JSON list of C-alpha atoms in Angstrom, two decimals:
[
{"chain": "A", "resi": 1, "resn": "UNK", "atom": "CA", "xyz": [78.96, -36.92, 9.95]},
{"chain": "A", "resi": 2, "resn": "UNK", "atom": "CA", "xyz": [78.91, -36.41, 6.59]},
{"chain": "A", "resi": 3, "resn": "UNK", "atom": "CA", "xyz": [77.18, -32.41, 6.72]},
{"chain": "A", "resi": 4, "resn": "UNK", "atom": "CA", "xyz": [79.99, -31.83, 10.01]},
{"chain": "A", "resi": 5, "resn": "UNK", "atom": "CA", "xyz": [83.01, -32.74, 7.48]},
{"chain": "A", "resi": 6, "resn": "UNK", "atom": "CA", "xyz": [82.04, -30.45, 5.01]},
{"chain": "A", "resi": 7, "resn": "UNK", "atom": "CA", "xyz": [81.49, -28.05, 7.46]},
{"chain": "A", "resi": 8, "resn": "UNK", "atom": "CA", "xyz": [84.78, -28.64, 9.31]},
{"chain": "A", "resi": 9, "resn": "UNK", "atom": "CA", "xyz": [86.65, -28.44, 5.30]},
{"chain": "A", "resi": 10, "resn": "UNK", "atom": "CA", "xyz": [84.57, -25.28, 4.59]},
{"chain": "A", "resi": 11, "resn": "UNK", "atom": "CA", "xyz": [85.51, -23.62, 7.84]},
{"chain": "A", "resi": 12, "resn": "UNK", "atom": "CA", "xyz": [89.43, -24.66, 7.90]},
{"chain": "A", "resi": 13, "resn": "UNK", "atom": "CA", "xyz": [90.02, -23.09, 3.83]},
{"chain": "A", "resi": 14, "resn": "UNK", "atom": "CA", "xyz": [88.73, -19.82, 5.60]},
{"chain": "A", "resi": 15, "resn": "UNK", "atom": "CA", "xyz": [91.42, -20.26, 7.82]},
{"chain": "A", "resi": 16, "resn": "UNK", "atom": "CA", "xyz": [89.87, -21.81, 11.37]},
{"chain": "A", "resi": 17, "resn": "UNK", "atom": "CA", "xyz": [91.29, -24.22, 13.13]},
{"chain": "A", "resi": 18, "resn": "UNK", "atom": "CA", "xyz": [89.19, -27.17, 13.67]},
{"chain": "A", "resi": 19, "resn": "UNK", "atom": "CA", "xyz": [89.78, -29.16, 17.22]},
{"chain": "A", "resi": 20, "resn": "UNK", "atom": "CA", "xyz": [93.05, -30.16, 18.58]},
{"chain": "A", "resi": 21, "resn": "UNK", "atom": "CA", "xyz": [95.93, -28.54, 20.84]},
{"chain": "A", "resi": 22, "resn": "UNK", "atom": "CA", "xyz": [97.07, -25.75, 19.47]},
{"chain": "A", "resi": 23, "resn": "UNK", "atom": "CA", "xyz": [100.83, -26.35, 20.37]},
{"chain": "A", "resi": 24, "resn": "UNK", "atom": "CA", "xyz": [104.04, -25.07, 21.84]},
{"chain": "A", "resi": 25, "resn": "UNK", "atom": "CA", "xyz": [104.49, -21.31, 21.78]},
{"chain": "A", "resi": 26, "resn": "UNK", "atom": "CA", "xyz": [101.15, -20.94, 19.72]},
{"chain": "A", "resi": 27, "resn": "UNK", "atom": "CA", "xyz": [97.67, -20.53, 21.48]},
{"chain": "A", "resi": 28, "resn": "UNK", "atom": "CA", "xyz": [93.79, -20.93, 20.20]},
{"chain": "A", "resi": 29, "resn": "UNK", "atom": "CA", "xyz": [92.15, -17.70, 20.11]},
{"chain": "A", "resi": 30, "resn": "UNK", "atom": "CA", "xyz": [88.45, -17.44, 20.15]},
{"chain": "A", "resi": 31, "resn": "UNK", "atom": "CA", "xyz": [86.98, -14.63, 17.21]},
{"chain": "A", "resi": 32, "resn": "UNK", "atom": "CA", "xyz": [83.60, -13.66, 16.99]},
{"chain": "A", "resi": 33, "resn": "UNK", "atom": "CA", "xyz": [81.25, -13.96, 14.31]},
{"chain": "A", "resi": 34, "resn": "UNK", "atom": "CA", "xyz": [82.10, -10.28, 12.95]},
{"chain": "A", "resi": 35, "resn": "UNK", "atom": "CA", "xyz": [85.82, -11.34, 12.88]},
{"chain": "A", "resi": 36, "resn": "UNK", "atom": "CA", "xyz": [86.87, -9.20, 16.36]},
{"chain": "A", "resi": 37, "resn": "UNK", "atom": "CA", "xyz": [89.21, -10.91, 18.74]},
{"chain": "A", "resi": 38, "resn": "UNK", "atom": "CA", "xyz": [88.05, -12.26, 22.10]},
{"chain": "A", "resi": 39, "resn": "UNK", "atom": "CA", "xyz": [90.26, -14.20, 23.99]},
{"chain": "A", "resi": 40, "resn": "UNK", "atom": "CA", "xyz": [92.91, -16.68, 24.15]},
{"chain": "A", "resi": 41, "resn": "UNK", "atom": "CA", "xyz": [91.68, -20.07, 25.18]},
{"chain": "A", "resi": 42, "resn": "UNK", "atom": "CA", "xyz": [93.81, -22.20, 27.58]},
{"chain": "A", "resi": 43, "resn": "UNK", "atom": "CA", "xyz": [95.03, -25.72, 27.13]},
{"chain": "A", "resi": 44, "resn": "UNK", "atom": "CA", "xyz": [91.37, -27.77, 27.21]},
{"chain": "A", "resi": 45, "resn": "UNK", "atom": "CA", "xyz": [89.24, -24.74, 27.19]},
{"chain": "A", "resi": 46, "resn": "UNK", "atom": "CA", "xyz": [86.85, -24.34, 24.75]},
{"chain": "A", "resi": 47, "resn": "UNK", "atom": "CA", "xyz": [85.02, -21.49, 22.94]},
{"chain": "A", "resi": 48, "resn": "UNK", "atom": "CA", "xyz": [82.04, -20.36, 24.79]},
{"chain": "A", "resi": 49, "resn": "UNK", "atom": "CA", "xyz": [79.27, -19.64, 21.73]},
{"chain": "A", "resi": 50, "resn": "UNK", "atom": "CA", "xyz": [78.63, -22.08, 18.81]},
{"chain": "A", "resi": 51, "resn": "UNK", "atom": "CA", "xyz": [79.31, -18.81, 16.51]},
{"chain": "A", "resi": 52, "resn": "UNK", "atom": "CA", "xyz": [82.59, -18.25, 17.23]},
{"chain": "A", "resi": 53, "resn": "UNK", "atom": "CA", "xyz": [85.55, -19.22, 15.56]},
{"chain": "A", "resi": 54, "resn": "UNK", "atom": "CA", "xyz": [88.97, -20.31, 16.78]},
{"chain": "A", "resi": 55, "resn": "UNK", "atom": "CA", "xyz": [92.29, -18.97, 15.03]},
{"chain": "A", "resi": 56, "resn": "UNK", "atom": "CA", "xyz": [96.10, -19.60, 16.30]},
{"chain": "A", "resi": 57, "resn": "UNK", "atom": "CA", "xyz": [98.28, -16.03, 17.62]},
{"chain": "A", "resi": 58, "resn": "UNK", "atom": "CA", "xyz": [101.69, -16.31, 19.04]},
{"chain": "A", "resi": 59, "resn": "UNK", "atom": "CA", "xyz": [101.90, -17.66, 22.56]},
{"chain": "A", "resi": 60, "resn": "UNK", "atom": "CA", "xyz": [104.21, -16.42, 24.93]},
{"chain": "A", "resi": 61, "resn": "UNK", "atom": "CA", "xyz": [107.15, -14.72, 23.81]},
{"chain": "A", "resi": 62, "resn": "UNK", "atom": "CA", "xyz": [109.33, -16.96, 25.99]},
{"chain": "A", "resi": 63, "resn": "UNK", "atom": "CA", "xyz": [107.61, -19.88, 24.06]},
{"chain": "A", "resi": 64, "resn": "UNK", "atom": "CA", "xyz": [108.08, -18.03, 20.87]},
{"chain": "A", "resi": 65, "resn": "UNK", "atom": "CA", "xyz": [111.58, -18.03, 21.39]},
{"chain": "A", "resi": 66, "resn": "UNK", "atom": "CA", "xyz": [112.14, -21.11, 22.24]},
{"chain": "A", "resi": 67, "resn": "UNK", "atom": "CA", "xyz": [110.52, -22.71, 19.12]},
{"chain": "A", "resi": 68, "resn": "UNK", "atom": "CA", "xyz": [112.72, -20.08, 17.07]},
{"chain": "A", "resi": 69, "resn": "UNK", "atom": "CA", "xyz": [116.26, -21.56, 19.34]},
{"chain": "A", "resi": 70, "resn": "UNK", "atom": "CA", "xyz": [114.84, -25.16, 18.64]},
{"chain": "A", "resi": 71, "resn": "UNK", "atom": "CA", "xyz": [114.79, -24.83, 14.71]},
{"chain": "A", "resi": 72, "resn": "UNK", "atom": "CA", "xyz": [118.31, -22.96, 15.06]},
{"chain": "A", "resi": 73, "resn": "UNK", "atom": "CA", "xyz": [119.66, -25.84, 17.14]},
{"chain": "A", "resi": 74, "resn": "UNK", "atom": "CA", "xyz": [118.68, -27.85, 14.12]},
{"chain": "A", "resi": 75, "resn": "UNK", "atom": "CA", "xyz": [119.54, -26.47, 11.04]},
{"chain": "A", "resi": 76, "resn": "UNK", "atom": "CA", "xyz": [122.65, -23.97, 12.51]},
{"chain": "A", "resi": 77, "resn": "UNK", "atom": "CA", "xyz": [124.49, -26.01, 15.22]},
{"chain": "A", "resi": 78, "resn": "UNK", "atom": "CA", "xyz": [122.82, -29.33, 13.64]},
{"chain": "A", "resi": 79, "resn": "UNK", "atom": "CA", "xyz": [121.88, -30.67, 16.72]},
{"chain": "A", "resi": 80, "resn": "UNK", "atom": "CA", "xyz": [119.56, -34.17, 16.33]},
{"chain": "A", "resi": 81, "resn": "UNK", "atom": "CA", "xyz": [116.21, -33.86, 18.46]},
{"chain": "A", "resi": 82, "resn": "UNK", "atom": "CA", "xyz": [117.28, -35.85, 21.09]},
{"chain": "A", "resi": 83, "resn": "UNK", "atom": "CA", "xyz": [120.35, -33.35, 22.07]},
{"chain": "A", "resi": 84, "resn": "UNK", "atom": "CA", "xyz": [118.17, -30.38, 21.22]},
{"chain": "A", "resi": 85, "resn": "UNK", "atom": "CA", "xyz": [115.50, -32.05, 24.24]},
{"chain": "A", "resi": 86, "resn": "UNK", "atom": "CA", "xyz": [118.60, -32.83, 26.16]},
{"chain": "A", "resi": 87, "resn": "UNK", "atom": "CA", "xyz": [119.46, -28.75, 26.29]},
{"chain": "A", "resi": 88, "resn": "UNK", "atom": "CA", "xyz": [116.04, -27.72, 27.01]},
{"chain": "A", "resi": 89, "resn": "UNK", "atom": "CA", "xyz": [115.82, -30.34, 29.66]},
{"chain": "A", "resi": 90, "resn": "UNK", "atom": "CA", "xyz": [119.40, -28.66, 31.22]},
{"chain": "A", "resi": 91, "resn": "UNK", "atom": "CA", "xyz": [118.29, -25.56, 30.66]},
{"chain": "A", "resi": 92, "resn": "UNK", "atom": "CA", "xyz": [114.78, -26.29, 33.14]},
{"chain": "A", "resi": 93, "resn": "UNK", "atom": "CA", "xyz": [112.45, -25.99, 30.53]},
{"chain": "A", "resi": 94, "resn": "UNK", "atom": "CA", "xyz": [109.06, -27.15, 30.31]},
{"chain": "A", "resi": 95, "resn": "UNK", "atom": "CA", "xyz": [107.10, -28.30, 27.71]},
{"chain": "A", "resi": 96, "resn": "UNK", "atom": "CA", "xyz": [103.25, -27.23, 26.78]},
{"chain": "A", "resi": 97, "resn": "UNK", "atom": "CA", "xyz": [102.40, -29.70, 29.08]},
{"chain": "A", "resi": 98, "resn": "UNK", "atom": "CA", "xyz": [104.78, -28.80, 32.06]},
{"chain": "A", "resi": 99, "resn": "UNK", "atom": "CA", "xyz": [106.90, -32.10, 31.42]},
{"chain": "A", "resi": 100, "resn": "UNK", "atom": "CA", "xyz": [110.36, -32.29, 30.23]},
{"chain": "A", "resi": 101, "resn": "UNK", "atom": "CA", "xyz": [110.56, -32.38, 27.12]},
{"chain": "A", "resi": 102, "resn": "UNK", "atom": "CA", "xyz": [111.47, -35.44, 24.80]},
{"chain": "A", "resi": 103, "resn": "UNK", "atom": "CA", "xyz": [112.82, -36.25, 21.09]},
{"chain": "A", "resi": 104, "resn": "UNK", "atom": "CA", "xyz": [109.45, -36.50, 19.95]},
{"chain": "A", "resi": 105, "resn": "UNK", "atom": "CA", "xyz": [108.22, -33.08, 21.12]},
{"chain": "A", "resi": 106, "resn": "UNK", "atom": "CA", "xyz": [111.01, -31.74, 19.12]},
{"chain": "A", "resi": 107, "resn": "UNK", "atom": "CA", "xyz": [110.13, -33.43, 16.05]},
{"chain": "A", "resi": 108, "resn": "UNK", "atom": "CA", "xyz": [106.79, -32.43, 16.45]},
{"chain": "A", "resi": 109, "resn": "UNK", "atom": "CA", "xyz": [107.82, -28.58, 16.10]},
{"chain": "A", "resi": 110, "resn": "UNK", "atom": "CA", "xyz": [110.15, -29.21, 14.06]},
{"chain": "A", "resi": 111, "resn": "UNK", "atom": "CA", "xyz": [108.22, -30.98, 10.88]},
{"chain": "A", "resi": 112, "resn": "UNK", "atom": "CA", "xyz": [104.62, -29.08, 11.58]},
{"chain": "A", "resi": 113, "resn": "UNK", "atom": "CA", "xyz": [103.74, -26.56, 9.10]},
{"chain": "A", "resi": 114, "resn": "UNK", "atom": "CA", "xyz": [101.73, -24.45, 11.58]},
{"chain": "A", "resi": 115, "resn": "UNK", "atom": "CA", "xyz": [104.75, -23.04, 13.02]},
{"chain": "A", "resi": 116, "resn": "UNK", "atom": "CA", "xyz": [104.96, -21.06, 9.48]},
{"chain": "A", "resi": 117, "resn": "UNK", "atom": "CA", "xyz": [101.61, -19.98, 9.43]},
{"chain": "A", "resi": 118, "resn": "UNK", "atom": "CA", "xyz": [100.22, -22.79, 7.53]},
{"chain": "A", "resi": 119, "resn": "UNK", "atom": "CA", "xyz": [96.88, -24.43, 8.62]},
{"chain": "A", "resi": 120, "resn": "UNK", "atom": "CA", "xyz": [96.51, -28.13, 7.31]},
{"chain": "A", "resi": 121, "resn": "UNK", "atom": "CA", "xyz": [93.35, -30.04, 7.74]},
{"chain": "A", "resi": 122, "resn": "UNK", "atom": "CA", "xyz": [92.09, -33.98, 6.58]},
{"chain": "A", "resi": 123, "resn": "UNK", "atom": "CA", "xyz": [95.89, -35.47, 7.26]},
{"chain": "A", "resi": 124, "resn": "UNK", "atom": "CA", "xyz": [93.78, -38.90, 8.69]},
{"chain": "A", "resi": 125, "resn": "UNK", "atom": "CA", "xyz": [90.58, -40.54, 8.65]},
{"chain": "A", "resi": 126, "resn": "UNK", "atom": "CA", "xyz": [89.15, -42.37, 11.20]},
{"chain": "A", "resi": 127, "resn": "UNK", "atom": "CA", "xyz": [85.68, -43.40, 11.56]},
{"chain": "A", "resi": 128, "resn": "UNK", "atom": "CA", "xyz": [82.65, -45.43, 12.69]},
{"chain": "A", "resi": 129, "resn": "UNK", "atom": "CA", "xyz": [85.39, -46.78, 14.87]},
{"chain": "A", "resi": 130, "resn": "UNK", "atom": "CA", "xyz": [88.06, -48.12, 12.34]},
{"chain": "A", "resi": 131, "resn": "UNK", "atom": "CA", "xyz": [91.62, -47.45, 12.82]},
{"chain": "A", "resi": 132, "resn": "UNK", "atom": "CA", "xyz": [93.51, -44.15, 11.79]},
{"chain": "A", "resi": 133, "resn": "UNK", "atom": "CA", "xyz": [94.72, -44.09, 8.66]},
{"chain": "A", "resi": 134, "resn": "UNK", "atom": "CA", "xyz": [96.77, -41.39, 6.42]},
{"chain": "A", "resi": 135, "resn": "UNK", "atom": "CA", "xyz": [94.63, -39.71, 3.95]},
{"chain": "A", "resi": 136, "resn": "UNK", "atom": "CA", "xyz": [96.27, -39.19, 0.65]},
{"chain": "A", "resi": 137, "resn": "UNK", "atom": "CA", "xyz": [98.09, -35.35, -0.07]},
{"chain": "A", "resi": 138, "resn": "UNK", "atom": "CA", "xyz": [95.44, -34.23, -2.76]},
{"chain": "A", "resi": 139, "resn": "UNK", "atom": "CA", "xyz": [92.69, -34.73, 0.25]},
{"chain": "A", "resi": 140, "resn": "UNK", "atom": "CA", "xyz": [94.53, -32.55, 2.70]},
{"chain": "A", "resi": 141, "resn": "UNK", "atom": "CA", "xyz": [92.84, -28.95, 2.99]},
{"chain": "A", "resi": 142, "resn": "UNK", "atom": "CA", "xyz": [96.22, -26.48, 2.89]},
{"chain": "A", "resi": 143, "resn": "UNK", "atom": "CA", "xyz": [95.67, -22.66, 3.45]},
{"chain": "A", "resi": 144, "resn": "UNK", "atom": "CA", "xyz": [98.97, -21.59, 3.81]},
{"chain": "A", "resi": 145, "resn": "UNK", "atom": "CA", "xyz": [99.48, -17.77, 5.51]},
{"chain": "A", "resi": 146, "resn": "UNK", "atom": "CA", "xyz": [96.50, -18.60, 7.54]},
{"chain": "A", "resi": 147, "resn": "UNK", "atom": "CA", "xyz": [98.33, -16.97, 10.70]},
{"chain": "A", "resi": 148, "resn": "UNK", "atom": "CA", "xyz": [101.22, -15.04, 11.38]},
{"chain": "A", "resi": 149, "resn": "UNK", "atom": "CA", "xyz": [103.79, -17.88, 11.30]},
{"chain": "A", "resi": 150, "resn": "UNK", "atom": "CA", "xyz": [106.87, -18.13, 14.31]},
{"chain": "A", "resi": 151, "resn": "UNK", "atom": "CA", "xyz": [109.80, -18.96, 11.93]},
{"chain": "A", "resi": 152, "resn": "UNK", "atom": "CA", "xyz": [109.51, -18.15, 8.06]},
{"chain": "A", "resi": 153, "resn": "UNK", "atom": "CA", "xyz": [109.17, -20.91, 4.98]},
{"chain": "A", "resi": 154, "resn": "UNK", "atom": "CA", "xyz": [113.08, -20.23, 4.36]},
{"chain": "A", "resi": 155, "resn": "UNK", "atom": "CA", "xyz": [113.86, -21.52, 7.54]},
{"chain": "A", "resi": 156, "resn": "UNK", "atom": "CA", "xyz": [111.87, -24.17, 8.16]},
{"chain": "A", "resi": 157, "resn": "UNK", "atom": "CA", "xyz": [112.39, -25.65, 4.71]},
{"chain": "A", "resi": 158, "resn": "UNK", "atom": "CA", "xyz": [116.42, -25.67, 5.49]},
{"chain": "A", "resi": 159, "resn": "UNK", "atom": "CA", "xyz": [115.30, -27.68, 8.57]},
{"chain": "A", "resi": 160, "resn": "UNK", "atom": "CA", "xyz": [113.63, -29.84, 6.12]},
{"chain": "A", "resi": 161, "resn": "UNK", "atom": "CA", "xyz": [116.77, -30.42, 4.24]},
{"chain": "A", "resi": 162, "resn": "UNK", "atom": "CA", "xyz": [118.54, -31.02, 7.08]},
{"chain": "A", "resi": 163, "resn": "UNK", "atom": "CA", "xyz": [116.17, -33.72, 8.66]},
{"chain": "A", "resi": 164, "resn": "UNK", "atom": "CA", "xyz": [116.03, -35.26, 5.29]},
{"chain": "A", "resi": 165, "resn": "UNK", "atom": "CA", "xyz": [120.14, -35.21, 5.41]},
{"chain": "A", "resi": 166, "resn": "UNK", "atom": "CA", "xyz": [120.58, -36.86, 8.58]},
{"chain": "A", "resi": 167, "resn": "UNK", "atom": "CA", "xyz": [117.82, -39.27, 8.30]},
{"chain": "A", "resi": 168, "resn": "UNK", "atom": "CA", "xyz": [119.05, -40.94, 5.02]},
{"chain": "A", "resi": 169, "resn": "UNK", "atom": "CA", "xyz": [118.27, -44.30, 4.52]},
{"chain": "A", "resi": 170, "resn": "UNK", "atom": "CA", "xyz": [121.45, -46.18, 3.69]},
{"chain": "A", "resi": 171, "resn": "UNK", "atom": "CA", "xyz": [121.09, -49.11, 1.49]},
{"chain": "A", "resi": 172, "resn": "UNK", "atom": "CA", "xyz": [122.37, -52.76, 2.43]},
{"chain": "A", "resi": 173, "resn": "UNK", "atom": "CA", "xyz": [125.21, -52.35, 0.01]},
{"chain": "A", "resi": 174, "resn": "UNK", "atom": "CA", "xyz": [125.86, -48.60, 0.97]},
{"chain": "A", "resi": 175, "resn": "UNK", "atom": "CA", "xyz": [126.10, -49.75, 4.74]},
{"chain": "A", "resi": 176, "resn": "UNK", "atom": "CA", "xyz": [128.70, -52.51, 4.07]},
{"chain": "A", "resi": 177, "resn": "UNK", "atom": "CA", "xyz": [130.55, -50.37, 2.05]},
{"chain": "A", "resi": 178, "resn": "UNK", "atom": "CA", "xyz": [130.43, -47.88, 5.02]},
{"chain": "A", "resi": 179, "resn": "UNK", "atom": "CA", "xyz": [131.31, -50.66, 7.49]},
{"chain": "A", "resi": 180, "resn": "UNK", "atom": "CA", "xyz": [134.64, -51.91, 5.41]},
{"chain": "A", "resi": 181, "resn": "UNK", "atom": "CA", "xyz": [135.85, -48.87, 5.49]},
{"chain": "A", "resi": 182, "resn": "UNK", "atom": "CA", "xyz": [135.70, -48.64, 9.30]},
{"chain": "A", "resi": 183, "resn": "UNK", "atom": "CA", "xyz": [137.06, -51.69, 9.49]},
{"chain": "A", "resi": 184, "resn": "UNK", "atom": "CA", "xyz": [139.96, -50.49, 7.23]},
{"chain": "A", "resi": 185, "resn": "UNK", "atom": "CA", "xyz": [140.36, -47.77, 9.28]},
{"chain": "A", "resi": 186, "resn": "UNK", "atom": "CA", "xyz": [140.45, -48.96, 12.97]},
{"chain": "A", "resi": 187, "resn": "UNK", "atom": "CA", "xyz": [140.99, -52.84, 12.61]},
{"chain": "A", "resi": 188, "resn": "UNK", "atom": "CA", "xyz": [137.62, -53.60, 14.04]}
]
């Protein structure tokens, strides 16, 4: 397991992927051993010879899209994710997996890195059957540009910010501060 790690670290910093979906309105795509282009793999195909590699491309452009609207419903029209699943859901969109889509799929676009191009790799460990646990930042394998990226760095770190905003963590004296004055206010 030990040689297949190394392997799997040595293969990601040349910018692979390494297992896992690939993700809404991105797609796997299989490249040869001399770097040329295959094909596209679908949702739980894999890659046909032990010497290829597998990179991410844009998916569909309709997909594409959408993940662009998504981090403008965020950070422009500051929708939460729940709202932002709520208009998809109105709208008769589907997510990757042809379900409606839910709070936590929009999270999950909006706070991954890959949607800017940036391939991360060693975020958990997990083995000889223990639990999953976080590794720690410095262990992480970053290669950022690894793929052309749907919405730019500027963007998605103002969605950051905005997240960051909205989910602030009020402190038991900040909330009953908060709470007096809307009882000042409306009596109740």
């Amino acid at each position: 397991s030990a040689k297949v790690f190394r392997a799997q670290c040595r293969l990601t910093a040349a910018g692979f992927k390494q297992g896992g979906s690939a993700g809404y309105g991105l797609r796997r795509q299989c490249l040869s051993i001399d770097g040329r282009t295959s094909r596209t793999l679908e949702i739980g195909e894999r890659k046909s010879l032990p010497t290829d590699r597998v990179g991410f491309v844009h998916g569909p452009s309709e997909e594409v899209a959408v993940v662009r609207r998504i981090f403008d419903m965020c950070t422009n029209k500051q929708m939460p994710d729940t709202r932002i699943a709520e208009t998809l859901n109105a709208e008769g969109l589907k997510n990757q997996y042809g379900r409606a889509w839910s709070a936590h799929n929009v999270k999950a676009i909006l706070t991954n890195e890959k949607y800017v191009g940036t391939l991360i790799f060693n975020r958990s460990t997990q083995r000889l059957r223990s639990s999953r646990r976080p590794n720690d930042l410095h262990k992480w394998i970053r290669v950022e540009d690894a793929f052309p990226g749907i919405v730019s760095k500027e963007i998605f770190n103002r969605t950051k910010q905005v997240r960051l905003h909205r989910g602030k963590h009020w402190t038991d004296d900040e909330m009953l501060d908060g709470l007096r004055e809307i009882l000042v206010e409306n009596g109740k």
